[in-house]
């Protein structure tokens, strides 16, 4: 159990296993400290370890007592609660079946029997928790106080006695059930027919279709929540009555499956509303202001929630629709990355706009980059440019190449502009004659 059931409910209440681990740490440390001698012979000197040893043992003992005493207090609270339940349940169980003369009174007795049996199960579970807690205390040499130890020891006998009282109540009810068996069987058949009818209506409802409006879905969910709540409440009486018969007239496993399916479809529609809300705000903002990594992360988180839905709902039309919708949005994230490239120029934007299969937004046609820059993310998706990612990627690569070339040319220009060249008249030198030659 995720929490120590039977103890007072607190948000920060630890598990019994947590108590055992924590107490074990101090108990083991105490045992190690006891193994340390009071005097330590260090060769040329003898160290008196009594002071530090005594101090550490005192700390361990205090923490051991703190944890164990706290655990004992909780055991006492639960024992007091059990004592109260024992004192109040037994008289009520003894009344069951003593005044059962007609069918109405029989059903009233069955409701009371079901209610008390649940409380009996709660008692058994609480005592099981107490036994675990007591074993932990005994493991670390901490015994329950004498005044409560006796009540703890007598609890199993009280549980056995309570079980016997329930058994006698069953024996008192059986003759009345045999008398009204025909009416009971009719009631069981009627309940099964109603269960089947509601199941068929629910599974054929609009809730599982992707074209069901959210408003209609909310109304249907509220309607079925009320129906299933009433059905579950009534099933308690029917279940108890059927437990006294040899034949199974109502398939309660189908009821549980129906309730589980309802919980799943309700989770799906809650996710639909979350996806709708999140993507609505995402698509409303200008695409130029979007950070592709953040968009990708948000869409992936929503997609992960879809994957965590129970397997039963994985192939429902509404679930597939959410998954496909999120996958389509995720496919637009690479487009954001490409279009936010700083290397794109007006000529490149014109080439990109020509690729759009749907260049119109409302009544306006997107003809230049200035209009494109003002579009929201949702309007950008409507242009269908994410369907042309390969062509756009080629244009972006081309723009980067052009920017690189421009940068190289500008670098050469800056270098040569730094040189001051002067023009001088060219004079051909006169050759001197060499002897023997003219």
PDB file of C-alpha atoms in Angstrom, residues 21-126:
ATOM      1  CA  UNK A  21      14.903   1.809   7.477  1.00  0.00           C
ATOM      2  CA  UNK A  22      15.373   4.895   9.639  1.00  0.00           C
ATOM      3  CA  UNK A  23      15.247   2.993  12.929  1.00  0.00           C
ATOM      4  CA  UNK A  24      17.613   0.367  11.507  1.00  0.00           C
ATOM      5  CA  UNK A  25      20.264   3.026  10.862  1.00  0.00           C
ATOM      6  CA  UNK A  26      20.352   4.189  14.511  1.00  0.00           C
ATOM      7  CA  UNK A  27      20.017   0.663  15.869  1.00  0.00           C
ATOM      8  CA  UNK A  28      23.003  -0.566  13.816  1.00  0.00           C
ATOM      9  CA  UNK A  29      25.044   2.483  14.793  1.00  0.00           C
ATOM     10  CA  UNK A  30      24.249   1.852  18.457  1.00  0.00           C
ATOM     11  CA  UNK A  31      25.467  -1.745  18.146  1.00  0.00           C
ATOM     12  CA  UNK A  32      28.710  -0.577  16.521  1.00  0.00           C
ATOM     13  CA  UNK A  33      29.307   2.000  19.266  1.00  0.00           C
ATOM     14  CA  UNK A  34      28.827  -0.645  21.928  1.00  0.00           C
ATOM     15  CA  UNK A  35      31.678  -2.623  20.348  1.00  0.00           C
ATOM     16  CA  UNK A  36      34.099   0.282  20.811  1.00  0.00           C
ATOM     17  CA  UNK A  37      36.173  -0.105  24.028  1.00  0.00           C
ATOM     18  CA  UNK A  38      36.097   2.654  26.595  1.00  0.00           C
ATOM     19  CA  UNK A  39      39.851   3.103  26.335  1.00  0.00           C
ATOM     20  CA  UNK A  40      41.789   3.012  23.086  1.00  0.00           C
ATOM     21  CA  UNK A  41      45.463   2.016  23.232  1.00  0.00           C
ATOM     22  CA  UNK A  42      47.249   4.101  20.603  1.00  0.00           C
ATOM     23  CA  UNK A  43      50.760   2.853  21.367  1.00  0.00           C
ATOM     24  CA  UNK A  44      52.486   5.513  23.400  1.00  0.00           C
ATOM     25  CA  UNK A  45      49.196   7.008  24.623  1.00  0.00           C
ATOM     26  CA  UNK A  46      45.843   5.725  25.862  1.00  0.00           C
ATOM     27  CA  UNK A  47      42.743   7.599  24.654  1.00  0.00           C
ATOM     28  CA  UNK A  48      39.743   7.843  26.965  1.00  0.00           C
ATOM     29  CA  UNK A  49      36.792   7.276  24.572  1.00  0.00           C
ATOM     30  CA  UNK A  50      34.122   7.194  27.259  1.00  0.00           C
ATOM     31  CA  UNK A  51      32.937  10.752  26.728  1.00  0.00           C
ATOM     32  CA  UNK A  52      32.442  10.698  22.944  1.00  0.00           C
ATOM     33  CA  UNK A  53      31.162   7.120  23.114  1.00  0.00           C
ATOM     34  CA  UNK A  54      28.596   8.008  25.758  1.00  0.00           C
ATOM     35  CA  UNK A  55      27.519  11.114  23.831  1.00  0.00           C
ATOM     36  CA  UNK A  56      27.004   9.224  20.565  1.00  0.00           C
ATOM     37  CA  UNK A  57      25.167   6.393  22.319  1.00  0.00           C
ATOM     38  CA  UNK A  58      22.883   8.966  23.908  1.00  0.00           C
ATOM     39  CA  UNK A  59      22.117  10.497  20.510  1.00  0.00           C
ATOM     40  CA  UNK A  60      21.320   7.083  19.010  1.00  0.00           C
ATOM     41  CA  UNK A  61      19.123   6.161  21.964  1.00  0.00           C
ATOM     42  CA  UNK A  62      17.210   9.437  21.727  1.00  0.00           C
ATOM     43  CA  UNK A  63      16.529   9.024  18.021  1.00  0.00           C
ATOM     44  CA  UNK A  64      15.580   5.366  18.461  1.00  0.00           C
ATOM     45  CA  UNK A  65      13.122   6.312  21.172  1.00  0.00           C
ATOM     46  CA  UNK A  66      11.729   9.207  19.109  1.00  0.00           C
ATOM     47  CA  UNK A  67      10.936   7.021  16.098  1.00  0.00           C
ATOM     48  CA  UNK A  68       9.685   4.024  18.072  1.00  0.00           C
ATOM     49  CA  UNK A  69       7.593   6.141  20.426  1.00  0.00           C
ATOM     50  CA  UNK A  70       6.013   7.932  17.484  1.00  0.00           C
ATOM     51  CA  UNK A  71       5.200   4.589  15.889  1.00  0.00           C
ATOM     52  CA  UNK A  72       3.751   3.335  19.171  1.00  0.00           C
ATOM     53  CA  UNK A  73       1.514   6.421  19.435  1.00  0.00           C
ATOM     54  CA  UNK A  74       0.086   5.659  16.018  1.00  0.00           C
ATOM     55  CA  UNK A  75      -0.500   2.047  17.033  1.00  0.00           C
ATOM     56  CA  UNK A  76      -2.414   3.258  20.091  1.00  0.00           C
ATOM     57  CA  UNK A  77      -4.595   5.546  17.971  1.00  0.00           C
ATOM     58  CA  UNK A  78      -5.517   2.703  15.630  1.00  0.00           C
ATOM     59  CA  UNK A  79      -6.193   0.332  18.529  1.00  0.00           C
ATOM     60  CA  UNK A  80      -8.566   2.890  20.016  1.00  0.00           C
ATOM     61  CA  UNK A  81     -10.270   3.183  16.644  1.00  0.00           C
ATOM     62  CA  UNK A  82     -10.589  -0.608  16.438  1.00  0.00           C
ATOM     63  CA  UNK A  83     -12.034  -0.757  19.928  1.00  0.00           C
ATOM     64  CA  UNK A  84     -14.684   1.779  18.952  1.00  0.00           C
ATOM     65  CA  UNK A  85     -15.549  -0.193  15.803  1.00  0.00           C
ATOM     66  CA  UNK A  86     -15.824  -3.476  17.722  1.00  0.00           C
ATOM     67  CA  UNK A  87     -18.172  -1.903  20.251  1.00  0.00           C
ATOM     68  CA  UNK A  88     -20.447  -0.415  17.589  1.00  0.00           C
ATOM     69  CA  UNK A  89     -20.479  -3.005  14.797  1.00  0.00           C
ATOM     70  CA  UNK A  90     -21.423  -6.131  16.760  1.00  0.00           C
ATOM     71  CA  UNK A  91     -24.791  -4.824  18.064  1.00  0.00           C
ATOM     72  CA  UNK A  92     -25.758  -3.709  14.554  1.00  0.00           C
ATOM     73  CA  UNK A  93     -24.807  -7.078  13.038  1.00  0.00           C
ATOM     74  CA  UNK A  94     -26.865  -8.881  15.675  1.00  0.00           C
ATOM     75  CA  UNK A  95     -29.964  -6.971  14.524  1.00  0.00           C
ATOM     76  CA  UNK A  96     -29.621  -8.139  10.903  1.00  0.00           C
ATOM     77  CA  UNK A  97     -32.292 -10.677   9.964  1.00  0.00           C
ATOM     78  CA  UNK A  98     -34.249 -10.453  13.219  1.00  0.00           C
ATOM     79  CA  UNK A  99     -36.989  -8.281  11.680  1.00  0.00           C
ATOM     80  CA  UNK A 100     -36.784  -9.489   8.070  1.00  0.00           C
ATOM     81  CA  UNK A 101     -40.332 -10.485   7.125  1.00  0.00           C
ATOM     82  CA  UNK A 102     -40.914  -9.062   3.658  1.00  0.00           C
ATOM     83  CA  UNK A 103     -38.847  -8.295   0.544  1.00  0.00           C
ATOM     84  CA  UNK A 104     -38.378  -4.603   1.389  1.00  0.00           C
ATOM     85  CA  UNK A 105     -37.015  -5.385   4.828  1.00  0.00           C
ATOM     86  CA  UNK A 106     -34.805  -8.079   3.305  1.00  0.00           C
ATOM     87  CA  UNK A 107     -33.198  -5.577   0.959  1.00  0.00           C
ATOM     88  CA  UNK A 108     -32.761  -3.150   3.832  1.00  0.00           C
ATOM     89  CA  UNK A 109     -31.013  -5.891   5.823  1.00  0.00           C
ATOM     90  CA  UNK A 110     -28.793  -6.675   2.838  1.00  0.00           C
ATOM     91  CA  UNK A 111     -27.739  -3.034   2.541  1.00  0.00           C
ATOM     92  CA  UNK A 112     -26.861  -2.979   6.230  1.00  0.00           C
ATOM     93  CA  UNK A 113     -24.994  -6.275   5.895  1.00  0.00           C
ATOM     94  CA  UNK A 114     -22.938  -4.920   2.983  1.00  0.00           C
ATOM     95  CA  UNK A 115     -22.110  -1.735   4.866  1.00  0.00           C
ATOM     96  CA  UNK A 116     -21.025  -3.577   8.005  1.00  0.00           C
ATOM     97  CA  UNK A 117     -19.021  -6.144   6.076  1.00  0.00           C
ATOM     98  CA  UNK A 118     -17.016  -3.329   4.483  1.00  0.00           C
ATOM     99  CA  UNK A 119     -16.306  -1.982   7.938  1.00  0.00           C
ATOM    100  CA  UNK A 120     -15.230  -5.464   8.982  1.00  0.00           C
ATOM    101  CA  UNK A 121     -12.764  -5.548   6.070  1.00  0.00           C
ATOM    102  CA  UNK A 122     -11.452  -2.170   7.193  1.00  0.00           C
ATOM    103  CA  UNK A 123     -10.901  -3.552  10.701  1.00  0.00           C
ATOM    104  CA  UNK A 124      -8.970  -6.543   9.350  1.00  0.00           C
ATOM    105  CA  UNK A 125      -6.802  -4.314   7.214  1.00  0.00           C
ATOM    106  CA  UNK A 126      -6.043  -1.971  10.106  1.00  0.00           C
TER     107      UNK A 126
END
